[in-house]
Amino acid sequence: MDYFDRFAVPHPSPAIYASMVAIGLTVIAIFAGLTYFKKWGYLWREWLTTVDHKRIGIMYLISALLMLFRGGADAIMMRAQLAAPENTLLDAQHYNEIFTTHGIVMIIFMAMPFIMAFMNFVVPLQIGARDVAFPRLNALSFWLFFMGAMLLNISFVVGGSPDAGWTSYFPLASNEFSESVGTNYYMFALQISGLGTLMTGINMITTILKMRAPGMTLMKMPMFTWSSLVANIIIVFAFPVLTVALLMGTMDRLFATNFFTTANGGMDMLWANFFWVWGHPEVYILILPAFGIYSEIISTFSRRNLYGYKSMVGSMVIISLLSFLVWTHHFFTMGQGALTNSIFSITTMAIAVPTGVKIFNWLFTLWKGKIVITTPMLYSLLFIPIFTIGGVTGVMLGMSAADYQYHNTMFLVAHFHMVIIPGVVFGMLAGLHYYWPKMFGFKLNDKIGKVEAWVISMSTLLAFMPMFFSGLDGQARRMYTYSESTGFGIYNMISMVGAVGLAIGFCLIVYNVYYSTRYASRDVGSDPWNARTLEWATHSPVPEYNFAMTPQVNSLEPFWDAKKRGHELFTGYYEKIHMPNNSGVPFILGCIFFAWGFSFIFGMWIPAIVTTIGIFACMAYRSFENDHGRYISVNEIQKTETSRGA
Amino acid sequence: MKIDNSLPLEYSTGQNQANILGFWIFIGAEIMLFGTLFAAYFTLVDRTGNGPTGADIFEIAPLLIETFVLLTSSFTIGLAIHAMRLGKQKAMMAFLGITLLLGLVFLSVEIFEFNHFYHVGAGLQTSAFTAILLTTLGTHGGHVTFGLLWGTAIILQIRKRGLTPETANKSFIFSLYWHFLDVVWIFIFSFIYLKGLM
Ligand code: HEM
Ligand SMILES: [Cu+2]
């Protein structure tokens, strides 16, 4: 292969050329627009260099929504290809690339930043802190995630996308069977964004352990903060496993080592094990913060405190431990013997118990509550039954003997979509509507919101329920077509309808954002939902220092107590507030990491060395920099507070 | 910045305490990282293909030098932190310098050892065993290399700024890092080398 051939699109098609043109035009439009409106300075000062947890949260949010549409486009293409038997919309290779990038984008670059968005935005507010423990590191985390996402997203126009599945099993993912640079993209995109995630994990744990407002003991933390704490602990223990697996996979591909090969002692199953030792905890990293958001919303809109706080915390801790003990259930059929399979079957089914405890706690919160149905609440109420279908089928899959029938069929695909969509996606959308007024100072339209929730949830059922049946009938996952005689056609056609419905639902969200930005009332106050926790005790949108005075906490629901029981949340007087300075280093370092990854992906060793030196240079710069931050004066605080009507 | 003088310098501000806690959590992640490498090592140790086994290639002499040097450096960095607590900047810098020097010796011997492995036919691509051996050792060695750069940066900063809450904090965290690398080496020494030589 000629050197430059590697950069070419592996299987050119009009669609890919069209996307190249579209990407080019969008980039030009963005540059032209920024120049024309003289917004470069604004972009740099307010966003690219920001270290404010709220702005970083909003950037995560925007990225997540963009990636939702990128992954959604993949999904529509897959469903269109499968909608009819022997369809020729996509060829096998193209289909492989699309299901691979769909999985990676949705899990790593949509769901992860979505939870990061809320963890960043909400956690410091919920615990009454000024920012996270390490604001700069936080910015670096974001830029690493973002650059990882960009790397993966350029793959389909520069050199080809990964095509070995989001699980990237070896030996399929080796050079021998995946010749294009696609899998190199996989390795580096995940490695770079994974580093960012690990740093977030460390940052959030430290924040939660060290920076809580006076009086907020661990058992007085709001449930979302608890769920974030547990999820971040899982991150810190799970992500290094992925780091090592990716390192070994990279070495196999770039330096011809024999970790996962089938020659010279290599062991392909080692990859599968490492991948799932990270991968299973990863699904709980995603779901636990979503559970936290549901807990906040359900308690707010049932107008009562959360039922079973202690058992909620306990079940999360148990889930976090068990999540490391079940990974083998992803490959029951790959020959580890009856005893091992049985043990992992039992641990797998055991996880359903604490999950069930949480479901019942939400139900008991609703029971005797005064339920108010708003958009966030509607999403939460729809989540419970649909998620339960996913959970119950998970237990079916967990029985190793039966799994021989279900494994790698559409039944499995139905299972994980039925947990991830109602669990994580509904949770994030509920959070989006719930926290929108805190972020931007106005509510999203409730009528449109409810239509969204119904369209999305019914479409989810329509898209994924048929897969349970076609899977039991034997339709394999990741097959790009099937013959008419199998009879799968009708199931897939229904799924297609559901997929289109989901697309419509997501477009409705965009419409809602547009509509509400134009027409919604800006006069919603700081507590539009009559909520219970600290994040609602400060203004909306939140001033950069969060709280003018540090709140005093006496119970689980200090803000509720302040409203109803005369608890004094803010006592004392204003003092000057210490804030970190903005910094361009995280963004620049992120860009260098992008170039670094790109160089390795294509085996360009000189740029690889140069960028490696660049990375160290940035770190050294940061180490020698003498930056003590700045103070916001009492005067300034007073001005801000009066202008916000305090 | 509120400074609490009843605490040692490295713990004296809220940010410093957060830094130290954060670094402990980072060490937790590092334990997972090396734990995974060890798990891979134990899985692949007998999968030597056509290549040599551990017993074929391990040499006692460099191993003992490495171990001795690294353990001593862990002791000297302990002395450095002790000196720091007493406010003796000169002594502290001297001990830090000795620590880094010992680290450099360790690294040189390790490079020599890698060269030896390569010449007796245990290259990165030889077998799954050699790959995981060199990767595990290399990851540890890479950490030591990073430590040398980091330690040098800290020495320069103390020279310029003296012992402030910030430089003290950095030094203390660096010492945690260095001790941790030592602990990892003890595992490498016992479970990779000694077990391999038996
Ligand atoms: C009630 C608890 C659950 C149980 C018992 C369970 C069980 C299982 C089992 C046994 C498999 C492997 C099946 C096979 O490959 O044949 C599986 C796959 C999967 N599960 Fe679950 N699960 C549960 C909850 C969840 C949750 C909450 C999520 C995500 C938020 C999730 C996401 C996934 C994913 C992504 C896969 C498949 C990945 C792939 O092969 O590409 N599961 N589950
Ligand atoms: Cu699993």
mmCIF file of N, CA and C in Angstrom, chain A residues 132-135 198 201-202 205-206 209-211 236-238 240-241 243-245 247-248 251 255-259 263-267 270 274 277 324 575 578 616 619-620 622-628 631, chain B residues 1-2 14-15 17-19 21-23 25-26 28-30 32-34 36-37 39-40 43-44 47-50 124-129 131-132 135 139 146 149-150 152-154 156-157 160-161 166 170:
data_model
loop_
_atom_site.group_PDB
_atom_site.id
_atom_site.type_symbol
_atom_site.label_atom_id
_atom_site.label_comp_id
_atom_site.label_asym_id
_atom_site.label_seq_id
_atom_site.Cartn_x
_atom_site.Cartn_y
_atom_site.Cartn_z
ATOM 1 N N VAL A 132 -15.247 22.834 41.324
ATOM 2 C CA VAL A 132 -14.703 21.521 41.648
ATOM 3 C C VAL A 132 -13.338 21.711 42.303
ATOM 4 N N ALA A 133 -12.764 20.610 42.785
ATOM 5 C CA ALA A 133 -11.505 20.722 43.508
ATOM 6 C C ALA A 133 -10.371 21.184 42.594
ATOM 7 N N PHE A 134 -10.362 20.727 41.355
ATOM 8 C CA PHE A 134 -9.274 21.070 40.427
ATOM 9 C C PHE A 134 -9.865 21.622 39.130
ATOM 10 N N PRO A 135 -10.166 22.922 39.121
ATOM 11 C CA PRO A 135 -10.880 23.478 37.961
ATOM 12 C C PRO A 135 -10.115 23.326 36.649
ATOM 13 N N LEU A 198 -10.851 9.577 33.443
ATOM 14 C CA LEU A 198 -10.174 9.211 34.685
ATOM 15 C C LEU A 198 -9.909 10.460 35.527
ATOM 16 N N GLY A 201 -12.912 11.564 37.164
ATOM 17 C CA GLY A 201 -13.208 10.695 38.305
ATOM 18 C C GLY A 201 -12.490 11.181 39.549
ATOM 19 N N ILE A 202 -11.183 11.417 39.424
ATOM 20 C CA ILE A 202 -10.388 11.863 40.571
ATOM 21 C C ILE A 202 -10.906 13.210 41.075
ATOM 22 N N ILE A 205 -14.437 12.912 42.873
ATOM 23 C CA ILE A 205 -14.376 12.278 44.198
ATOM 24 C C ILE A 205 -13.798 13.272 45.195
ATOM 25 N N THR A 206 -12.691 13.913 44.808
ATOM 26 C CA THR A 206 -12.082 14.878 45.724
ATOM 27 C C THR A 206 -13.056 16.002 46.043
ATOM 28 N N LEU A 209 -15.726 14.710 48.427
ATOM 29 C CA LEU A 209 -15.252 14.390 49.767
ATOM 30 C C LEU A 209 -14.768 15.618 50.520
ATOM 31 N N LYS A 210 -14.255 16.621 49.803
ATOM 32 C CA LYS A 210 -13.565 17.714 50.490
ATOM 33 C C LYS A 210 -14.343 19.015 50.538
ATOM 34 N N MET A 211 -15.282 19.217 49.637
ATOM 35 C CA MET A 211 -15.785 20.576 49.471
ATOM 36 C C MET A 211 -17.256 20.752 49.819
ATOM 37 N N VAL A 236 -12.668 5.398 38.574
ATOM 38 C CA VAL A 236 -11.254 5.340 38.948
ATOM 39 C C VAL A 236 -10.743 3.904 38.957
ATOM 40 N N PHE A 237 -11.607 2.963 39.292
ATOM 41 C CA PHE A 237 -11.130 1.587 39.320
ATOM 42 C C PHE A 237 -11.281 0.863 37.987
ATOM 43 N N ALA A 238 -12.208 1.288 37.157
ATOM 44 C CA ALA A 238 -12.430 0.548 35.909
ATOM 45 C C ALA A 238 -11.591 1.085 34.754
ATOM 46 N N PRO A 240 -8.553 2.385 34.366
ATOM 47 C CA PRO A 240 -7.176 1.937 34.129
ATOM 48 C C PRO A 240 -7.116 0.577 33.431
ATOM 49 N N VAL A 241 -8.115 -0.261 33.652
ATOM 50 C CA VAL A 241 -8.117 -1.554 32.972
ATOM 51 C C VAL A 241 -8.246 -1.339 31.464
ATOM 52 N N THR A 243 -7.347 1.362 29.932
ATOM 53 C CA THR A 243 -6.085 1.965 29.495
ATOM 54 C C THR A 243 -5.080 0.890 29.097
ATOM 55 N N VAL A 244 -4.938 -0.115 29.970
ATOM 56 C CA VAL A 244 -3.962 -1.167 29.686
ATOM 57 C C VAL A 244 -4.395 -1.989 28.474
ATOM 58 N N ALA A 245 -5.673 -2.329 28.407
ATOM 59 C CA ALA A 245 -6.138 -3.119 27.269
ATOM 60 C C ALA A 245 -5.891 -2.372 25.968
ATOM 61 N N LEU A 247 -3.684 -0.054 25.444
ATOM 62 C CA LEU A 247 -2.238 0.000 25.212
ATOM 63 C C LEU A 247 -1.764 -1.290 24.546
ATOM 64 N N MET A 248 -2.224 -2.411 25.078
ATOM 65 C CA MET A 248 -1.790 -3.686 24.504
ATOM 66 C C MET A 248 -2.325 -3.850 23.088
ATOM 67 N N MET A 251 -0.281 -1.760 20.787
ATOM 68 C CA MET A 251 1.029 -2.332 20.502
ATOM 69 C C MET A 251 0.922 -3.485 19.518
ATOM 70 N N PHE A 255 3.100 -2.122 16.733
ATOM 71 C CA PHE A 255 4.459 -2.628 16.942
ATOM 72 C C PHE A 255 4.541 -4.142 16.817
ATOM 73 N N ALA A 256 3.501 -4.762 16.275
ATOM 74 C CA ALA A 256 3.528 -6.200 15.979
ATOM 75 C C ALA A 256 3.866 -7.060 17.188
ATOM 76 N N THR A 257 3.388 -6.678 18.380
ATOM 77 C CA THR A 257 3.545 -7.561 19.535
ATOM 78 C C THR A 257 2.535 -8.697 19.441
ATOM 79 N N ASN A 258 2.600 -9.602 20.384
ATOM 80 C CA ASN A 258 1.746 -10.787 20.313
ATOM 81 C C ASN A 258 0.862 -10.947 21.537
ATOM 82 N N PHE A 259 0.219 -9.875 21.963
ATOM 83 C CA PHE A 259 -0.660 -10.021 23.128
ATOM 84 C C PHE A 259 -1.920 -10.802 22.783
ATOM 85 N N ALA A 263 -0.693 -16.396 17.512
ATOM 86 C CA ALA A 263 0.619 -17.029 17.305
ATOM 87 C C ALA A 263 1.554 -16.619 18.428
ATOM 88 N N ASN A 264 2.659 -17.321 18.585
ATOM 89 C CA ASN A 264 3.697 -16.960 19.555
ATOM 90 C C ASN A 264 3.170 -16.720 20.965
ATOM 91 N N GLY A 265 2.195 -17.501 21.341
ATOM 92 C CA GLY A 265 1.718 -17.417 22.715
ATOM 93 C C GLY A 265 0.621 -16.410 22.963
ATOM 94 N N GLY A 266 0.244 -15.629 21.949
ATOM 95 C CA GLY A 266 -0.794 -14.621 22.147
ATOM 96 C C GLY A 266 -2.112 -15.238 22.581
ATOM 97 N N MET A 267 -2.952 -14.434 23.230
ATOM 98 C CA MET A 267 -4.186 -14.969 23.786
ATOM 99 C C MET A 267 -5.326 -13.995 23.510
ATOM 100 N N LEU A 270 -7.840 -12.723 26.232
ATOM 101 C CA LEU A 270 -7.413 -11.752 27.229
ATOM 102 C C LEU A 270 -8.042 -10.387 26.954
ATOM 103 N N PHE A 274 -10.383 -8.280 29.554
ATOM 104 C CA PHE A 274 -10.081 -6.915 29.988
ATOM 105 C C PHE A 274 -11.169 -5.954 29.536
ATOM 106 N N VAL A 277 -14.040 -6.349 31.843
ATOM 107 C CA VAL A 277 -13.766 -5.936 33.223
ATOM 108 C C VAL A 277 -13.951 -4.423 33.324
ATOM 109 N N PHE A 324 -18.129 -5.232 39.316
ATOM 110 C CA PHE A 324 -16.805 -5.732 38.941
ATOM 111 C C PHE A 324 -16.739 -7.257 38.938
ATOM 112 N N GLU A 575 -17.967 37.882 51.978
ATOM 113 C CA GLU A 575 -16.513 37.979 52.051
ATOM 114 C C GLU A 575 -16.002 37.875 50.635
ATOM 115 N N HIS A 578 -12.395 33.749 46.395
ATOM 116 C CA HIS A 578 -11.244 33.370 45.584
ATOM 117 C C HIS A 578 -11.695 32.530 44.396
ATOM 118 N N PHE A 616 4.691 17.151 27.034
ATOM 119 C CA PHE A 616 5.509 17.354 28.233
ATOM 120 C C PHE A 616 5.800 18.840 28.458
ATOM 121 N N MET A 619 2.940 20.391 30.177
ATOM 122 C CA MET A 619 2.870 20.043 31.596
ATOM 123 C C MET A 619 3.920 20.813 32.377
ATOM 124 N N ALA A 620 5.112 20.939 31.797
ATOM 125 C CA ALA A 620 6.169 21.683 32.484
ATOM 126 C C ALA A 620 5.752 23.137 32.642
ATOM 127 N N ARG A 622 2.828 24.339 32.910
ATOM 128 C CA ARG A 622 1.833 24.412 33.975
ATOM 129 C C ARG A 622 2.496 24.297 35.346
ATOM 130 N N SER A 623 3.513 23.431 35.418
ATOM 131 C CA SER A 623 4.157 23.220 36.705
ATOM 132 C C SER A 623 4.889 24.474 37.169
ATOM 133 N N PHE A 624 5.530 25.178 36.229
ATOM 134 C CA PHE A 624 6.317 26.345 36.615
ATOM 135 C C PHE A 624 5.483 27.615 36.730
ATOM 136 N N GLU A 625 4.282 27.566 36.148
ATOM 137 C CA GLU A 625 3.445 28.747 36.154
ATOM 138 C C GLU A 625 3.132 29.158 37.590
ATOM 139 N N ASN A 626 3.136 30.479 37.829
ATOM 140 C CA ASN A 626 2.842 30.968 39.172
ATOM 141 C C ASN A 626 1.515 31.708 39.127
ATOM 142 N N ASP A 627 0.443 31.010 39.366
ATOM 143 C CA ASP A 627 -0.868 31.620 39.178
ATOM 144 C C ASP A 627 -1.715 31.379 40.420
ATOM 145 N N HIS A 628 -1.975 32.444 41.157
ATOM 146 C CA HIS A 628 -2.716 32.264 42.404
ATOM 147 C C HIS A 628 -4.192 32.589 42.274
ATOM 148 N N TYR A 631 -9.463 37.418 43.105
ATOM 149 C CA TYR A 631 -10.543 37.556 44.081
ATOM 150 C C TYR A 631 -11.691 38.361 43.499
ATOM 151 N N MET B 1 -6.463 32.737 49.977
ATOM 152 C CA MET B 1 -5.900 31.467 50.465
ATOM 153 C C MET B 1 -5.743 31.540 51.985
ATOM 154 N N LYS B 2 -6.406 30.653 52.691
ATOM 155 C CA LYS B 2 -6.275 30.626 54.150
ATOM 156 C C LYS B 2 -5.174 29.636 54.508
ATOM 157 N N GLY B 14 -6.537 24.595 52.085
ATOM 158 C CA GLY B 14 -7.579 23.682 51.610
ATOM 159 C C GLY B 14 -7.204 23.061 50.278
ATOM 160 N N GLN B 15 -6.640 23.904 49.398
ATOM 161 C CA GLN B 15 -6.255 23.366 48.094
ATOM 162 C C GLN B 15 -5.193 22.285 48.245
ATOM 163 N N GLN B 17 -4.744 20.282 50.754
ATOM 164 C CA GLN B 17 -5.349 19.033 51.245
ATOM 165 C C GLN B 17 -6.072 18.324 50.111
ATOM 166 N N ALA B 18 -6.758 19.105 49.283
ATOM 167 C CA ALA B 18 -7.451 18.493 48.156
ATOM 168 C C ALA B 18 -6.445 17.834 47.216
ATOM 169 N N ASN B 19 -5.318 18.522 46.979
ATOM 170 C CA ASN B 19 -4.310 17.943 46.087
ATOM 171 C C ASN B 19 -3.841 16.589 46.595
ATOM 172 N N LEU B 21 -5.346 14.497 48.723
ATOM 173 C CA LEU B 21 -6.398 13.473 48.607
ATOM 174 C C LEU B 21 -6.541 13.031 47.150
ATOM 175 N N GLY B 22 -6.568 14.013 46.248
ATOM 176 C CA GLY B 22 -6.695 13.682 44.833
ATOM 177 C C GLY B 22 -5.572 12.767 44.384
ATOM 178 N N PHE B 23 -4.381 13.033 44.900
ATOM 179 C CA PHE B 23 -3.268 12.181 44.463
ATOM 180 C C PHE B 23 -3.395 10.779 45.016
ATOM 181 N N ILE B 25 -6.149 9.256 45.406
ATOM 182 C CA ILE B 25 -7.120 8.595 44.529
ATOM 183 C C ILE B 25 -6.434 8.190 43.224
ATOM 184 N N PHE B 26 -5.571 9.085 42.751
ATOM 185 C CA PHE B 26 -4.814 8.747 41.538
ATOM 186 C C PHE B 26 -3.977 7.493 41.759
ATOM 187 N N GLY B 28 -4.745 5.115 43.650
ATOM 188 C CA GLY B 28 -5.705 4.016 43.528
ATOM 189 C C GLY B 28 -5.839 3.571 42.087
ATOM 190 N N ALA B 29 -5.938 4.556 41.185
ATOM 191 C CA ALA B 29 -6.050 4.223 39.765
ATOM 192 C C ALA B 29 -4.777 3.547 39.278
ATOM 193 N N GLU B 30 -3.636 4.028 39.761
ATOM 194 C CA GLU B 30 -2.368 3.428 39.351
ATOM 195 C C GLU B 30 -2.268 1.977 39.823
ATOM 196 N N MET B 32 -4.724 -0.037 40.092
ATOM 197 C CA MET B 32 -5.504 -0.804 39.108
ATOM 198 C C MET B 32 -4.705 -1.009 37.824
ATOM 199 N N LEU B 33 -4.002 0.040 37.411
ATOM 200 C CA LEU B 33 -3.223 -0.049 36.172
ATOM 201 C C LEU B 33 -2.165 -1.139 36.275
ATOM 202 N N PHE B 34 -1.375 -1.079 37.348
ATOM 203 C CA PHE B 34 -0.341 -2.100 37.475
ATOM 204 C C PHE B 34 -0.961 -3.455 37.791
ATOM 205 N N THR B 36 -3.669 -4.610 36.565
ATOM 206 C CA THR B 36 -4.065 -5.183 35.281
ATOM 207 C C THR B 36 -2.842 -5.722 34.546
ATOM 208 N N LEU B 37 -1.761 -4.977 34.599
ATOM 209 C CA LEU B 37 -0.548 -5.465 33.937
ATOM 210 C C LEU B 37 -0.078 -6.770 34.566
ATOM 211 N N ALA B 39 -1.961 -8.932 36.109
ATOM 212 C CA ALA B 39 -2.905 -9.978 35.706
ATOM 213 C C ALA B 39 -2.550 -10.481 34.315
ATOM 214 N N ALA B 40 -2.241 -9.554 33.428
ATOM 215 C CA ALA B 40 -1.860 -9.967 32.077
ATOM 216 C C ALA B 40 -0.568 -10.764 32.124
ATOM 217 N N THR B 43 -1.159 -14.246 33.234
ATOM 218 C CA THR B 43 -1.856 -15.016 32.207
ATOM 219 C C THR B 43 -0.895 -15.455 31.115
ATOM 220 N N LEU B 44 0.053 -14.591 30.794
ATOM 221 C CA LEU B 44 0.866 -14.841 29.614
ATOM 222 C C LEU B 44 2.245 -15.413 29.939
ATOM 223 N N ARG B 47 3.300 -18.468 28.200
ATOM 224 C CA ARG B 47 3.035 -18.496 26.759
ATOM 225 C C ARG B 47 4.233 -17.908 26.028
ATOM 226 N N THR B 48 5.277 -18.707 25.979
ATOM 227 C CA THR B 48 6.536 -18.188 25.459
ATOM 228 C C THR B 48 6.716 -18.464 23.972
ATOM 229 N N GLY B 49 5.817 -19.199 23.354
ATOM 230 C CA GLY B 49 5.959 -19.490 21.926
ATOM 231 C C GLY B 49 7.313 -20.108 21.635
ATOM 232 N N ASN B 50 8.009 -19.556 20.645
ATOM 233 C CA ASN B 50 9.349 -20.053 20.333
ATOM 234 C C ASN B 50 10.427 -19.278 21.075
ATOM 235 N N LEU B 124 10.548 -7.313 21.837
ATOM 236 C CA LEU B 124 9.139 -6.996 22.071
ATOM 237 C C LEU B 124 8.220 -7.926 21.280
ATOM 238 N N GLN B 125 8.648 -8.318 20.089
ATOM 239 C CA GLN B 125 7.748 -9.083 19.229
ATOM 240 C C GLN B 125 7.947 -10.594 19.335
ATOM 241 N N THR B 126 8.870 -11.030 20.195
ATOM 242 C CA THR B 126 9.205 -12.451 20.208
ATOM 243 C C THR B 126 8.031 -13.331 20.593
ATOM 244 N N SER B 127 7.420 -13.029 21.742
ATOM 245 C CA SER B 127 6.309 -13.868 22.191
ATOM 246 C C SER B 127 5.406 -13.044 23.086
ATOM 247 N N ALA B 128 4.278 -13.631 23.436
ATOM 248 C CA ALA B 128 3.375 -12.930 24.345
ATOM 249 C C ALA B 128 4.086 -12.671 25.668
ATOM 250 N N PHE B 129 4.879 -13.639 26.120
ATOM 251 C CA PHE B 129 5.593 -13.457 27.384
ATOM 252 C C PHE B 129 6.555 -12.271 27.325
ATOM 253 N N ALA B 131 6.515 -9.785 25.373
ATOM 254 C CA ALA B 131 5.793 -8.524 25.195
ATOM 255 C C ALA B 131 5.277 -8.014 26.536
ATOM 256 N N ILE B 132 4.659 -8.893 27.324
ATOM 257 C CA ILE B 132 4.077 -8.408 28.576
ATOM 258 C C ILE B 132 5.184 -8.107 29.578
ATOM 259 N N THR B 135 6.530 -4.770 28.543
ATOM 260 C CA THR B 135 5.527 -3.722 28.755
ATOM 261 C C THR B 135 5.385 -3.392 30.239
ATOM 262 N N THR B 139 6.454 0.085 31.613
ATOM 263 C CA THR B 139 5.509 1.021 32.225
ATOM 264 C C THR B 139 6.079 1.546 33.541
ATOM 265 N N PHE B 146 9.408 9.660 34.122
ATOM 266 C CA PHE B 146 8.555 10.819 34.367
ATOM 267 C C PHE B 146 8.889 11.423 35.721
ATOM 268 N N LEU B 149 11.899 13.717 35.594
ATOM 269 C CA LEU B 149 11.597 15.046 35.052
ATOM 270 C C LEU B 149 10.834 15.885 36.074
ATOM 271 N N TRP B 150 9.841 15.257 36.667
ATOM 272 C CA TRP B 150 8.996 15.938 37.636
ATOM 273 C C TRP B 150 9.839 16.411 38.830
ATOM 274 N N THR B 152 12.992 16.970 38.998
ATOM 275 C CA THR B 152 13.880 18.073 38.621
ATOM 276 C C THR B 152 13.119 19.390 38.615
ATOM 277 N N ALA B 153 11.915 19.349 38.057
ATOM 278 C CA ALA B 153 11.111 20.575 38.027
ATOM 279 C C ALA B 153 10.858 21.081 39.441
ATOM 280 N N ILE B 154 10.617 20.162 40.368
ATOM 281 C CA ILE B 154 10.338 20.586 41.744
ATOM 282 C C ILE B 154 11.578 21.209 42.378
ATOM 283 N N LEU B 156 13.974 22.750 40.905
ATOM 284 C CA LEU B 156 14.149 24.094 40.337
ATOM 285 C C LEU B 156 13.189 25.082 40.991
ATOM 286 N N GLN B 157 11.967 24.633 41.214
ATOM 287 C CA GLN B 157 10.980 25.548 41.794
ATOM 288 C C GLN B 157 11.316 25.894 43.228
ATOM 289 N N LYS B 160 13.950 28.470 43.257
ATOM 290 C CA LYS B 160 13.483 29.805 42.896
ATOM 291 C C LYS B 160 12.601 30.413 43.982
ATOM 292 N N ARG B 161 11.690 29.593 44.531
ATOM 293 C CA ARG B 161 10.651 30.163 45.387
ATOM 294 C C ARG B 161 10.792 29.813 46.859
ATOM 295 N N GLU B 166 2.962 25.798 48.454
ATOM 296 C CA GLU B 166 2.825 25.107 47.161
ATOM 297 C C GLU B 166 3.971 24.164 46.865
ATOM 298 N N LYS B 170 3.851 20.101 46.524
ATOM 299 C CA LYS B 170 4.316 19.339 45.363
ATOM 300 C C LYS B 170 5.342 18.297 45.774
#
